[in-house]
Amino acid sequence: MKEQIEQITKSALEEIQKAENSKILNEVKVKILGKKGELTQVLRGMKDLSPEERPIIGSIVNEARNEIEKTIEEKEEKFKEQEMQEKIEKETIDITLPSTKIKRGSKHPVNRVIEEIEDLFVSMGYDVVSGPELETDEFCFERLNLPQGHPARDMQDSFYITNEYLLRTQTSAVQARTMLANTEKTPIRMICAGKTYRREDDATHSHQFGQVEGLVIDKKERNVSLADLKGTLEVFVKKLIGKNCELRFRPSYFPFTEPSYEVDVSCFKCGGKGCNLCKQTGWIEVLGAGIVHPNVLKMNGYDPEKYGGFAFGTGLERLAMFKYAIPDMRYLYTNDIRFLNQFDRKDEE
Ligand code: PHE
């Protein structure tokens, strides 16, 4: 019996050695170790042995089994490695294939307008500054010549957080901040764009909107005048909206400028003939502007006898509507992808 086992082992090892792939190897495994396998048969025959022989033959069979199993395992391992290697070689990536198209987002029209305005004013020597959206009553009103109880405060219904803090109703607050930060250093040429908030909720007003503010202060002898303001706003509006639009300056009132103006632009929809958008007037109001009030200069560290300048402020949504002929302001807020997609690299193409 011992010879028989040795014989089986020897031929098994040879067959394992010869096996060319894992399928053949598995067949060899079944042939020898399976239910009806050669070695299993031998084990079955052990019941005919004498009690003395049984443990001896038993341990020989076990040894043989262990050796065969180990050899099969090693061979299996080799095959696995080979298969993996072949797979890796086959799976090389063809980098010349066209890639899947990535969906590119687009800049929001209001942000486009902000960037364009900033670029334009930087080219004219202005600094781009910013201020807090949660502002104090002091900077939003007091330092702009709007003391507590001033009737003009009623024009800007506000979101007060406490008695002292509110969401800024106008970027003009940044005028006061900029003057105080510079105290009699000149010139100041600043532009500031950002969010503003008012307690309004009807069809043509949103509780949150964007404004851009401009401020120029210089020594009196440099004579920053209304003519400079007018020229600056003309460059601004014509560059942003189009050469053909016309500007109209109307006397108005703001507590922080004197004299003050409201600036209208000829309606983009009807070209000035009159339509529903411009309420049949041919004009749409876009800017507030004026010569900085002496009180404002005084309160923010500039002697009005020695310094002077102009300021202007405008709503960003209006400008975006003009520039892109958007007929309804709500398109700018509702995040409709069909609307926003149209602004994908619009200017570059
Ligand atoms: N802050 C004013 C507004 O919100 C606009 C303005 C700015 C007017 C600067 C004059 C000077 O209506």
Short mmCIF file of C-alpha atoms and ligand atoms in Angstrom, two decimals:
data_model
loop_
_atom_site.label_atom_id
_atom_site.label_comp_id
_atom_site.label_asym_id
_atom_site.label_seq_id
_atom_site.Cartn_x
_atom_site.Cartn_y
_atom_site.Cartn_z
CA MET A 1 0.00 0.00 0.00
CA LYS A 2 2.88 2.26 0.82
CA GLU A 3 4.26 1.87 -2.72
CA GLN A 4 0.84 2.57 -4.17
CA ILE A 5 0.68 5.85 -2.24
CA GLU A 6 4.19 6.80 -3.32
CA GLN A 7 3.26 6.01 -6.90
CA ILE A 8 0.13 8.18 -6.74
CA THR A 9 2.09 11.03 -5.16
CA LYS A 10 4.84 10.87 -7.74
CA SER A 11 2.54 10.90 -10.74
CA ALA A 12 0.35 13.57 -9.10
CA LEU A 13 3.32 15.89 -8.64
CA GLU A 14 4.36 15.31 -12.23
CA GLU A 15 0.88 16.10 -13.51
CA ILE A 16 0.71 19.24 -11.40
CA GLN A 17 4.04 20.29 -12.80
CA LYS A 18 2.82 19.77 -16.35
CA ALA A 19 -0.51 21.56 -15.90
CA GLU A 20 -0.59 24.56 -18.23
CA ASN A 21 -3.47 26.50 -16.79
CA SER A 22 -5.72 26.65 -13.77
CA LYS A 23 -8.40 24.58 -15.47
CA ILE A 24 -6.08 21.60 -16.04
CA LEU A 25 -4.73 22.06 -12.54
CA ASN A 26 -8.22 21.80 -11.14
CA GLU A 27 -8.85 18.60 -13.07
CA VAL A 28 -5.71 17.09 -11.59
CA LYS A 29 -6.88 18.13 -8.13
CA VAL A 30 -10.24 16.39 -8.58
CA LYS A 31 -8.60 13.32 -10.08
CA ILE A 32 -6.43 12.82 -7.03
CA LEU A 33 -8.09 14.48 -4.06
CA GLY A 34 -11.74 14.55 -5.13
CA LYS A 35 -14.50 12.30 -3.78
CA LYS A 36 -13.59 9.59 -6.25
CA GLY A 37 -9.96 10.60 -6.43
CA GLU A 38 -7.04 8.21 -6.37
CA LEU A 39 -5.84 9.13 -2.89
CA THR A 40 -9.40 9.15 -1.53
CA GLN A 41 -9.79 5.60 -2.82
CA VAL A 42 -6.71 4.58 -0.89
CA LEU A 43 -8.12 6.10 2.28
CA ARG A 44 -11.30 4.15 1.77
CA GLY A 45 -9.29 0.92 1.56
CA MET A 46 -7.83 1.51 4.99
CA LYS A 47 -10.74 -0.14 6.70
CA ASP A 48 -9.33 -3.49 5.52
CA LEU A 49 -6.03 -2.92 7.26
CA SER A 50 -5.04 -4.29 10.62
CA PRO A 51 -5.24 -1.92 13.63
CA GLU A 52 -1.44 -1.78 13.76
CA GLU A 53 -0.99 -0.82 10.13
CA ARG A 54 -3.76 1.78 10.10
CA PRO A 55 -1.93 4.65 11.91
CA ILE A 56 1.23 4.08 9.90
CA ILE A 57 -0.51 4.11 6.54
CA GLY A 58 -2.78 6.90 7.78
CA SER A 59 0.15 9.21 8.44
CA ILE A 60 1.74 8.37 5.09
CA VAL A 61 -1.51 9.23 3.29
CA ASN A 62 -1.78 12.50 5.24
CA GLU A 63 1.75 13.48 4.38
CA ALA A 64 1.18 12.69 0.73
CA ARG A 65 -2.05 14.69 0.78
CA ASN A 66 -0.37 17.65 2.40
CA GLU A 67 2.44 17.64 -0.11
CA ILE A 68 0.08 17.44 -3.08
CA GLU A 69 -2.18 20.19 -1.71
CA LYS A 70 0.76 22.47 -1.07
CA THR A 71 2.12 21.98 -4.56
CA ILE A 72 -1.30 22.66 -6.08
CA GLU A 73 -1.65 25.84 -4.03
CA GLU A 74 1.72 27.13 -5.13
CA LYS A 75 0.89 26.44 -8.73
CA GLU A 76 -2.51 28.15 -8.37
CA GLU A 77 -0.80 31.20 -6.95
CA LYS A 78 1.48 31.33 -9.97
CA PHE A 79 -1.41 31.11 -12.36
CA LYS A 80 -3.22 33.93 -10.57
CA GLU A 81 -0.20 36.18 -10.85
CA GLN A 82 0.15 35.35 -14.51
CA GLU A 83 -3.50 36.10 -15.19
CA MET A 84 -3.25 39.44 -13.40
CA GLN A 85 -0.15 40.31 -15.40
CA GLU A 86 -1.90 39.50 -18.68
CA LYS A 87 -4.93 41.53 -17.64
CA ILE A 88 -2.79 44.56 -16.83
CA GLU A 89 -1.00 44.31 -20.14
CA LYS A 90 -4.25 44.09 -22.04
CA GLU A 91 -5.81 47.00 -20.20
CA THR A 92 -3.46 49.75 -21.29
CA ILE A 93 -5.26 53.11 -21.62
CA ASP A 94 -5.34 54.77 -25.00
CA ILE A 95 -4.65 58.39 -24.11
CA THR A 96 -5.32 59.52 -27.67
CA LEU A 97 -9.03 58.70 -27.34
CA PRO A 98 -11.27 61.79 -27.01
CA SER A 99 -12.27 62.40 -23.39
CA THR A 100 -15.80 62.65 -22.03
CA LYS A 101 -17.04 66.23 -22.19
CA ILE A 102 -17.08 68.02 -18.84
CA LYS A 103 -19.99 70.37 -18.29
CA ARG A 104 -18.63 73.84 -17.73
CA GLY A 105 -20.44 76.21 -15.42
CA SER A 106 -20.92 79.87 -16.23
CA LYS A 107 -20.43 83.11 -14.38
CA HIS A 108 -23.61 84.72 -13.09
CA PRO A 109 -24.53 87.85 -15.08
CA VAL A 110 -24.36 90.02 -11.94
CA ASN A 111 -20.85 88.78 -11.19
CA ARG A 112 -19.85 89.43 -14.79
CA VAL A 113 -21.06 93.00 -14.41
CA ILE A 114 -19.15 93.44 -11.13
CA GLU A 115 -15.94 92.17 -12.70
CA GLU A 116 -16.34 94.38 -15.73
CA ILE A 117 -16.98 97.47 -13.60
CA GLU A 118 -13.99 96.70 -11.38
CA ASP A 119 -11.73 96.23 -14.40
CA LEU A 120 -12.88 99.48 -15.93
CA PHE A 121 -12.37 101.54 -12.77
CA VAL A 122 -9.05 99.93 -11.95
CA SER A 123 -7.94 101.02 -15.42
CA MET A 124 -8.85 104.58 -14.36
CA GLY A 125 -6.76 104.35 -11.19
CA TYR A 126 -9.42 103.33 -8.65
CA ASP A 127 -8.92 100.86 -5.78
CA VAL A 128 -11.37 98.02 -5.27
CA VAL A 129 -12.47 97.92 -1.62
CA SER A 130 -15.11 96.07 0.38
CA GLY A 131 -17.10 96.54 3.57
CA PRO A 132 -19.27 94.45 5.89
CA GLU A 133 -22.84 93.46 5.00
CA LEU A 134 -23.74 93.50 8.69
CA GLU A 135 -23.19 97.21 9.24
CA THR A 136 -23.63 99.65 12.10
CA ASP A 137 -26.20 102.41 12.13
CA GLU A 138 -23.24 104.76 12.51
CA PHE A 139 -21.67 103.90 9.15
CA CYS A 140 -24.85 103.14 7.22
CA PHE A 141 -26.56 106.40 8.26
CA GLU A 142 -25.00 108.67 10.91
CA ARG A 143 -21.70 109.29 9.17
CA LEU A 144 -23.53 109.90 5.90
CA ASN A 145 -25.37 112.90 7.31
CA LEU A 146 -28.45 110.87 8.20
CA PRO A 147 -28.84 111.27 11.98
CA GLN A 148 -31.46 109.35 13.98
CA GLY A 149 -34.93 110.60 13.12
CA HIS A 150 -33.88 112.05 9.75
CA PRO A 151 -36.85 111.72 7.39
CA ALA A 152 -34.67 110.40 4.55
CA ARG A 153 -34.14 107.24 6.58
CA ASP A 154 -37.68 106.32 5.60
CA MET A 155 -36.54 105.86 1.99
CA GLN A 156 -34.54 102.82 3.08
CA ASP A 157 -36.61 100.47 5.20
CA SER A 158 -34.03 98.45 7.01
CA PHE A 159 -33.47 95.08 8.60
CA TYR A 160 -32.24 95.97 12.07
CA ILE A 161 -30.56 93.12 13.96
CA THR A 162 -30.17 95.18 17.15
CA ASN A 163 -30.55 98.92 17.75
CA GLU A 164 -26.98 99.31 16.62
CA TYR A 165 -26.56 96.70 13.87
CA LEU A 166 -28.45 96.31 10.60
CA LEU A 167 -27.99 94.72 7.19
CA ARG A 168 -26.55 97.56 5.14
CA THR A 169 -29.13 99.30 2.99
CA GLN A 170 -26.52 100.91 0.74
CA THR A 171 -22.86 100.47 -0.14
CA SER A 172 -22.48 104.19 0.69
CA ALA A 173 -21.48 102.96 4.18
CA VAL A 174 -18.15 102.09 2.57
CA GLN A 175 -17.65 105.78 1.66
CA ALA A 176 -17.46 106.63 5.37
CA ARG A 177 -15.26 103.61 6.11
CA THR A 178 -12.83 104.51 3.32
CA MET A 179 -12.53 108.16 4.37
CA LEU A 180 -11.95 107.26 8.01
CA ALA A 181 -9.32 104.72 7.06
CA ASN A 182 -7.42 107.33 5.02
CA THR A 183 -7.92 110.53 7.09
CA GLU A 184 -6.81 113.36 4.86
CA LYS A 185 -4.67 111.17 2.64
CA THR A 186 -5.44 111.94 -1.00
CA PRO A 187 -6.48 111.10 -3.55
CA ILE A 188 -9.18 108.59 -2.68
CA ARG A 189 -10.44 106.77 -5.74
CA MET A 190 -12.42 103.75 -4.71
CA ILE A 191 -15.01 101.42 -6.12
CA CYS A 192 -16.98 98.95 -3.97
CA ALA A 193 -19.48 96.33 -5.14
CA GLY A 194 -21.55 94.13 -2.87
CA LYS A 195 -24.85 93.00 -1.45
CA THR A 196 -27.34 95.36 0.17
CA TYR A 197 -30.66 94.73 1.89
CA ARG A 198 -33.95 96.55 2.31
CA ARG A 199 -37.32 95.59 3.74
CA GLU A 200 -39.12 95.55 0.42
CA ASP A 201 -41.11 92.85 -1.25
CA ASP A 202 -43.10 93.78 -4.28
CA ALA A 203 -42.91 92.86 -7.95
CA THR A 204 -40.10 95.26 -8.82
CA HIS A 205 -38.08 95.13 -5.57
CA SER A 206 -36.11 92.40 -3.92
CA HIS A 207 -35.12 92.36 -0.23
CA GLN A 208 -31.54 91.65 -1.33
CA PHE A 209 -29.84 93.35 -4.23
CA GLY A 210 -26.42 94.42 -5.39
CA GLN A 211 -24.94 97.90 -5.45
CA VAL A 212 -21.71 99.43 -6.61
CA GLU A 213 -20.38 102.58 -5.00
CA GLY A 214 -17.76 104.99 -6.22
CA LEU A 215 -15.97 107.74 -4.32
CA VAL A 216 -13.35 110.28 -5.37
CA ILE A 217 -11.82 112.77 -2.91
CA ASP A 218 -8.96 115.11 -3.67
CA LYS A 219 -7.46 118.41 -2.57
CA LYS A 220 -9.64 121.46 -3.28
CA GLU A 221 -7.10 122.96 -5.67
CA ARG A 222 -7.39 119.90 -7.88
CA ASN A 223 -11.00 120.90 -8.38
CA VAL A 224 -12.86 117.60 -8.67
CA SER A 225 -16.07 118.91 -10.19
CA LEU A 226 -19.49 117.94 -11.49
CA ALA A 227 -17.96 117.86 -14.94
CA ASP A 228 -15.59 115.10 -13.75
CA LEU A 229 -18.51 113.19 -12.25
CA LYS A 230 -20.48 113.49 -15.45
CA GLY A 231 -17.56 112.41 -17.61
CA THR A 232 -16.80 109.46 -15.36
CA LEU A 233 -20.39 108.21 -15.37
CA GLU A 234 -20.63 108.61 -19.12
CA VAL A 235 -17.53 106.48 -19.65
CA PHE A 236 -18.86 103.98 -17.13
CA VAL A 237 -22.35 103.56 -18.57
CA LYS A 238 -21.33 103.67 -22.24
CA LYS A 239 -18.55 101.17 -21.73
CA LEU A 240 -20.73 98.79 -19.77
CA ILE A 241 -24.02 99.03 -21.63
CA GLY A 242 -23.22 100.36 -25.06
CA LYS A 243 -22.00 103.42 -26.95
CA ASN A 244 -25.47 104.29 -28.15
CA CYS A 245 -27.19 104.71 -24.81
CA GLU A 246 -27.87 108.23 -23.64
CA LEU A 247 -27.55 109.64 -20.13
CA ARG A 248 -29.79 112.17 -18.45
CA PHE A 249 -28.93 113.99 -15.21
CA ARG A 250 -31.87 115.02 -13.05
CA PRO A 251 -31.55 117.12 -9.87
CA SER A 252 -32.41 114.99 -6.84
CA TYR A 253 -31.75 114.65 -3.14
CA PHE A 254 -29.40 112.47 -1.11
CA PRO A 255 -28.34 113.49 2.41
CA PHE A 256 -24.67 112.71 1.70
CA THR A 257 -24.28 114.66 -1.56
CA GLU A 258 -24.98 118.27 -2.44
CA PRO A 259 -25.88 118.93 -5.18
CA SER A 260 -27.38 115.50 -5.93
CA TYR A 261 -28.48 113.88 -9.15
CA GLU A 262 -30.34 110.89 -10.38
CA VAL A 263 -29.01 109.58 -13.64
CA ASP A 264 -31.29 107.95 -16.19
CA VAL A 265 -30.26 105.88 -19.17
CA SER A 266 -32.30 105.65 -22.37
CA CYS A 267 -34.44 102.49 -22.30
CA PHE A 268 -32.68 99.46 -23.82
CA LYS A 269 -35.96 97.91 -24.87
CA CYS A 270 -37.57 100.71 -26.87
CA GLY A 271 -34.49 102.88 -27.46
CA GLY A 272 -36.20 105.88 -25.86
CA LYS A 273 -39.56 105.79 -27.66
CA GLY A 274 -41.47 104.66 -24.58
CA CYS A 275 -42.64 101.15 -23.63
CA ASN A 276 -43.97 99.21 -20.66
CA LEU A 277 -40.47 98.63 -19.24
CA CYS A 278 -39.67 102.36 -18.99
CA LYS A 279 -43.27 103.19 -18.11
CA GLN A 280 -43.61 105.07 -21.43
CA THR A 281 -40.94 107.61 -20.44
CA GLY A 282 -38.08 106.33 -22.62
CA TRP A 283 -35.75 106.50 -19.61
CA ILE A 284 -34.77 104.16 -16.80
CA GLU A 285 -33.21 105.47 -13.60
CA VAL A 286 -29.93 103.73 -12.83
CA LEU A 287 -27.64 105.90 -10.71
CA GLY A 288 -27.59 108.21 -7.73
CA ALA A 289 -24.71 110.66 -7.62
CA GLY A 290 -23.48 114.03 -6.44
CA ILE A 291 -20.78 116.16 -4.87
CA VAL A 292 -19.77 114.87 -1.43
CA HIS A 293 -21.59 116.87 1.29
CA PRO A 294 -19.30 119.01 3.54
CA ASN A 295 -20.84 117.40 6.64
CA VAL A 296 -19.86 113.97 5.40
CA LEU A 297 -16.28 115.12 4.77
CA LYS A 298 -16.13 116.70 8.26
CA MET A 299 -17.58 113.67 10.04
CA ASN A 300 -15.13 111.30 8.38
CA GLY A 301 -11.87 113.14 8.88
CA TYR A 302 -11.58 115.48 5.87
CA ASP A 303 -11.66 119.29 6.24
CA PRO A 304 -14.31 120.48 3.72
CA GLU A 305 -12.33 123.72 3.26
CA LYS A 306 -9.39 121.72 1.91
CA TYR A 307 -10.92 118.65 0.28
CA GLY A 308 -13.75 117.79 -2.05
CA GLY A 309 -14.99 115.16 -4.46
CA PHE A 310 -17.88 113.18 -5.87
CA ALA A 311 -19.73 109.95 -5.13
CA PHE A 312 -22.09 107.71 -7.05
CA GLY A 313 -24.01 104.53 -6.45
CA THR A 314 -25.99 102.17 -8.65
CA GLY A 315 -27.92 98.90 -8.58
CA LEU A 316 -26.13 95.95 -10.14
CA GLU A 317 -29.21 94.05 -11.25
CA ARG A 318 -30.40 97.01 -13.29
CA LEU A 319 -27.06 97.23 -15.05
CA ALA A 320 -27.06 93.50 -15.78
CA MET A 321 -30.59 93.80 -17.18
CA PHE A 322 -29.49 96.65 -19.42
CA LYS A 323 -26.34 95.00 -20.57
CA TYR A 324 -27.90 91.65 -21.46
CA ALA A 325 -31.43 92.93 -22.28
CA ILE A 326 -32.98 90.81 -19.53
CA PRO A 327 -36.66 91.75 -19.35
CA ASP A 328 -37.41 90.51 -15.79
CA MET A 329 -35.19 90.97 -12.74
CA ARG A 330 -36.40 87.70 -11.23
CA TYR A 331 -34.47 85.72 -13.86
CA LEU A 332 -31.36 86.80 -11.99
CA TYR A 333 -32.41 85.06 -8.78
CA THR A 334 -34.34 81.95 -9.74
CA ASN A 335 -31.32 79.88 -10.84
CA ASP A 336 -32.97 78.58 -13.98
CA ILE A 337 -30.24 76.66 -15.76
CA ARG A 338 -31.70 77.51 -19.18
CA PHE A 339 -31.21 81.18 -18.39
CA LEU A 340 -27.77 80.85 -16.80
CA ASN A 341 -26.40 78.61 -19.57
CA GLN A 342 -26.66 81.50 -22.00
CA PHE A 343 -23.90 83.32 -20.17
CA ASP A 344 -21.28 80.63 -20.66
CA ARG A 345 -18.22 82.54 -21.88
CA LYS A 346 -20.55 84.89 -23.71
CA ASP A 347 -18.02 87.67 -24.00
CA GLU A 348 -15.06 85.57 -24.98
CA GLU A 349 -16.76 83.87 -27.90
N1 PHE B 1 -26.75 105.22 -1.79
C1 PHE B 1 -27.70 105.79 -2.68
C2 PHE B 1 -28.88 104.84 -2.81
O1 PHE B 1 -28.77 103.70 -2.42
C3 PHE B 1 -27.09 106.08 -4.04
C4 PHE B 1 -26.03 107.13 -4.00
C5 PHE B 1 -24.71 106.79 -3.82
C6 PHE B 1 -26.35 108.48 -4.18
C7 PHE B 1 -23.70 107.77 -3.80
C8 PHE B 1 -25.38 109.45 -4.17
C9 PHE B 1 -24.08 109.11 -3.98
O2 PHE B 1 -29.94 105.21 -3.30
#
